[in-house]
Tab-separated table of C-alpha atoms in Angstrom:
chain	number	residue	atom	x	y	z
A	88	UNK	CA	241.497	66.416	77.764
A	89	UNK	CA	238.374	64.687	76.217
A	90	UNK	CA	238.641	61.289	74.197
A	91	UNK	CA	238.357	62.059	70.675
A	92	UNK	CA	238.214	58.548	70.013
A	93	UNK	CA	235.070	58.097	67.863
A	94	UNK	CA	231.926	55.924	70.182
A	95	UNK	CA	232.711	52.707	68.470
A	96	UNK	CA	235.990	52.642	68.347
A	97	UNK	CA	236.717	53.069	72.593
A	98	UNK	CA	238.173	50.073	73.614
A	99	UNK	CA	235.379	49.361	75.921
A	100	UNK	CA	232.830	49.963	73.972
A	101	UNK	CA	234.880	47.510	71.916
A	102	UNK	CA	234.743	45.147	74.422
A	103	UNK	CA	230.821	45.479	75.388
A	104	UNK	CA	230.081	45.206	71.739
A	105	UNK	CA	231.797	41.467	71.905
A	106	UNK	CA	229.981	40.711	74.610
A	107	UNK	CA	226.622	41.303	73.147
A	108	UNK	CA	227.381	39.925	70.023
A	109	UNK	CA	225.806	36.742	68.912
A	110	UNK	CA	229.002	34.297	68.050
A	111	UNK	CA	231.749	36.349	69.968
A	112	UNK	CA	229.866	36.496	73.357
A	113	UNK	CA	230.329	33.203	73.485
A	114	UNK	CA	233.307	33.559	74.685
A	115	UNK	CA	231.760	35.866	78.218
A	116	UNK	CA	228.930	33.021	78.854
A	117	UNK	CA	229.548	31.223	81.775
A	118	UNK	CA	231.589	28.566	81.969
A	119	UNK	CA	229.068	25.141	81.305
A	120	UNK	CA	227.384	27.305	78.858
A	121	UNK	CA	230.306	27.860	76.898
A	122	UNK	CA	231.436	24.605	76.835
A	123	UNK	CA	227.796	23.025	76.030
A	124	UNK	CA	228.209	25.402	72.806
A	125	UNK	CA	231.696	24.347	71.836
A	126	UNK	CA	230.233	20.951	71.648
A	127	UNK	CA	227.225	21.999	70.049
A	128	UNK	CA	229.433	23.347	67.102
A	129	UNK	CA	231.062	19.901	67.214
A	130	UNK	CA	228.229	18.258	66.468
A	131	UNK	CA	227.282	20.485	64.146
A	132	UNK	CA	230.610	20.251	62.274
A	133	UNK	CA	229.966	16.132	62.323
A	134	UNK	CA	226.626	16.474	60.885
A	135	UNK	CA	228.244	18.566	57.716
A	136	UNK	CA	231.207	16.845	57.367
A	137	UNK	CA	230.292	13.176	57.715
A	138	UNK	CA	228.588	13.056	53.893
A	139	UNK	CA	231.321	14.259	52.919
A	140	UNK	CA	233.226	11.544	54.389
A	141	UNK	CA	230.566	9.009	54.016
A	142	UNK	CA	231.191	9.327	49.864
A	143	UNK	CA	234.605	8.339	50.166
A	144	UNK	CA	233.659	5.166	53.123
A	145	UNK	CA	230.449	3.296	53.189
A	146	UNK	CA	228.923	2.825	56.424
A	147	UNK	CA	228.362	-1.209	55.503
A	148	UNK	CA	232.155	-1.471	54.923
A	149	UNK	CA	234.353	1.187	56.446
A	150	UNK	CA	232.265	2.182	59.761
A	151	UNK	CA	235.236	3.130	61.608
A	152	UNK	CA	236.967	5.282	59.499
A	153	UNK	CA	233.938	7.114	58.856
A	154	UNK	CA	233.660	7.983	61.880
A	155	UNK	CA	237.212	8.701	62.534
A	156	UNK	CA	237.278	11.019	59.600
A	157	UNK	CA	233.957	12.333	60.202
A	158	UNK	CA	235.374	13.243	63.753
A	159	UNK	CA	238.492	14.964	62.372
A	160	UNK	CA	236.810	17.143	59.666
A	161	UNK	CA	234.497	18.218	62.807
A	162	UNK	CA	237.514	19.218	65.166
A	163	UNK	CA	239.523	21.408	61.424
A	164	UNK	CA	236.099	22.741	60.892
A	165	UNK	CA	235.202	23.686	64.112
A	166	UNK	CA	237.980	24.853	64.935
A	167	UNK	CA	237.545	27.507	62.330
A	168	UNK	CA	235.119	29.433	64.165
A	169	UNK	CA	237.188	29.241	67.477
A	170	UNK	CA	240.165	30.796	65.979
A	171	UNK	CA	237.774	33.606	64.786
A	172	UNK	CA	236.783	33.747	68.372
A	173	UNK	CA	240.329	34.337	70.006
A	174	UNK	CA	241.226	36.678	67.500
A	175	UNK	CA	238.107	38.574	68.420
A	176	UNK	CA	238.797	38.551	72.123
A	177	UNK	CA	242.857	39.076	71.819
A	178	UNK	CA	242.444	42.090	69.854
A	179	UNK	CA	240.142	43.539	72.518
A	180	UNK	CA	242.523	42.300	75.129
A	181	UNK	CA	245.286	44.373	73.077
A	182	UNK	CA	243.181	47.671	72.923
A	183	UNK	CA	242.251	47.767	76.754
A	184	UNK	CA	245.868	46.942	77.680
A	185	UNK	CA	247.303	49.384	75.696
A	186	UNK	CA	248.552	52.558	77.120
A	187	UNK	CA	247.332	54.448	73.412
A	188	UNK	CA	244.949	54.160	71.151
A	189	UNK	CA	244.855	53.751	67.149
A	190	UNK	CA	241.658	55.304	65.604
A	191	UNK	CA	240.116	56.223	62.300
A	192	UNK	CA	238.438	59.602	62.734
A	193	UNK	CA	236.793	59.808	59.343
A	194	UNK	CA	237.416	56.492	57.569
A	195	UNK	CA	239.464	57.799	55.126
A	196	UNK	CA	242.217	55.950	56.716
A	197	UNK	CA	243.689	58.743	58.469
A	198	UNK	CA	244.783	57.286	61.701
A	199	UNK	CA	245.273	58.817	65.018
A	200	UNK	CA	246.410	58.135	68.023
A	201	UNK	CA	245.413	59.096	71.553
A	202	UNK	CA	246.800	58.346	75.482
A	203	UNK	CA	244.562	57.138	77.675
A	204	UNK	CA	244.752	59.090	80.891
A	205	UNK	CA	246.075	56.669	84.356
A	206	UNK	CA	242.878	56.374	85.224
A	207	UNK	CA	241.391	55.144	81.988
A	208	UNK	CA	244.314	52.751	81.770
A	209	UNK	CA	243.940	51.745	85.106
A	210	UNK	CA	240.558	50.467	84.968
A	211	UNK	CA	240.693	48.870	81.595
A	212	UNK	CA	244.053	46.804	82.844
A	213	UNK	CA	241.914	45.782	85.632
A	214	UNK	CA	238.892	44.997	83.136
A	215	UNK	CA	241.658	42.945	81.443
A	216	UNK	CA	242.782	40.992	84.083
A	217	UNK	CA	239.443	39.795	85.642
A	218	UNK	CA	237.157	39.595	82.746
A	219	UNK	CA	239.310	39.212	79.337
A	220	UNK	CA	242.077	36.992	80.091
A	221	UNK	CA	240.064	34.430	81.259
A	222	UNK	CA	237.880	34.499	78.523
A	223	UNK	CA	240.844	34.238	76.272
A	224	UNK	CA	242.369	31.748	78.345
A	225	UNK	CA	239.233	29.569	77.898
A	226	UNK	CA	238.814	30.445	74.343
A	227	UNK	CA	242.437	28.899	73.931
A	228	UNK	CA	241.723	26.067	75.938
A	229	UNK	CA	238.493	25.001	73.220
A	230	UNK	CA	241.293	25.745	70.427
A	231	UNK	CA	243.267	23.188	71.912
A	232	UNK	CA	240.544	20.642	73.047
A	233	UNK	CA	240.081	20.805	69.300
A	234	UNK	CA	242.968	20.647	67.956
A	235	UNK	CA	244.145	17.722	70.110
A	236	UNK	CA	241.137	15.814	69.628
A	237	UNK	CA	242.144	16.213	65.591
A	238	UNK	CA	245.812	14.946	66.298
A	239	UNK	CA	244.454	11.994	68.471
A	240	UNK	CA	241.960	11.129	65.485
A	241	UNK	CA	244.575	11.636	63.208
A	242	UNK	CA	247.307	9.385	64.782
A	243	UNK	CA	244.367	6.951	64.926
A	244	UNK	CA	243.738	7.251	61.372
A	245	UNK	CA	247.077	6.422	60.933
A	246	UNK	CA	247.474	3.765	62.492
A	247	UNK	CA	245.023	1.616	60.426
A	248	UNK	CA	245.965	-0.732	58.612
């Protein structure tokens, strides 16, 4: 039986279309590279945020909060993008590891379904388990780099008196 699965919408296709993509393939780039642009977006998030922050404390007279704060509106924003990122990669993870397939044939919101064949399943399971999970699992580990350097900056900014 042939895949009547319209070009785009094949779950591997799917997947080689995140790959190329500018702000999802982050997610496929090799490990230092990845991480270099996680911290990249960090910085970038810093650079936005702290005027923001730097209305509400001075540099002369609240230095350390301003950085604190500029620090946790960097790890919220940035981790904006990064959530955007997983989602990206887990719903690609969810279409290759599914036995069937969804689909809009016309766009008229019609949707189909279709069974892979064994072999179809086969390989994408196996493109799942060497090449997707990982990048989710790293994807998830930025999330939470992010999110625990908020709480630690937050429990800081606590903590002042």
């Amino acid at each position: 039986m042939t895949n009547p699965v319209p070009h785009e919408q094949v779950p591997l296709n799917e997947y080689r279309a995140l790959r190329e993509s500018f702000f999802l393939g982050w997610g496929a780039l090799p490990t230092r590279a990845f991480w270099m642009r996680i911290f990249g977006l960090w910085l970038v998030c810093v650079l936005l945020v702290s005027p923001i922050a730097a209305v509400s404390f001075p540099w002369r007279h609240h230095g350390l909060e301003l950085v604190l704060w500029s620090g946790l509106g960097a790890c919220v924003a940035g981790s904006l993008p990064i959530v955007h990122l997983w989602l990206g990669w887990r719903y690609v993870l969810q279409r290759l590891n599914s036995a069937s397939i969804t689909y809009e044939e016309s766009g008229w919101y019609d949707g189909q379904e279709w069974t892979k064949s064994a072999v179809e399943l086969a390989q994408d399971r196996l493109l799942v388990s060497y090449e997707v999970v990982p990048i989710v699992r790293r994807v998830s580990q930025a999330l939470g780099a992010l999110l625990l350097g908020g709480g630690i900056t937050a429990l800081t900014i606590a903590a002042l008196p």
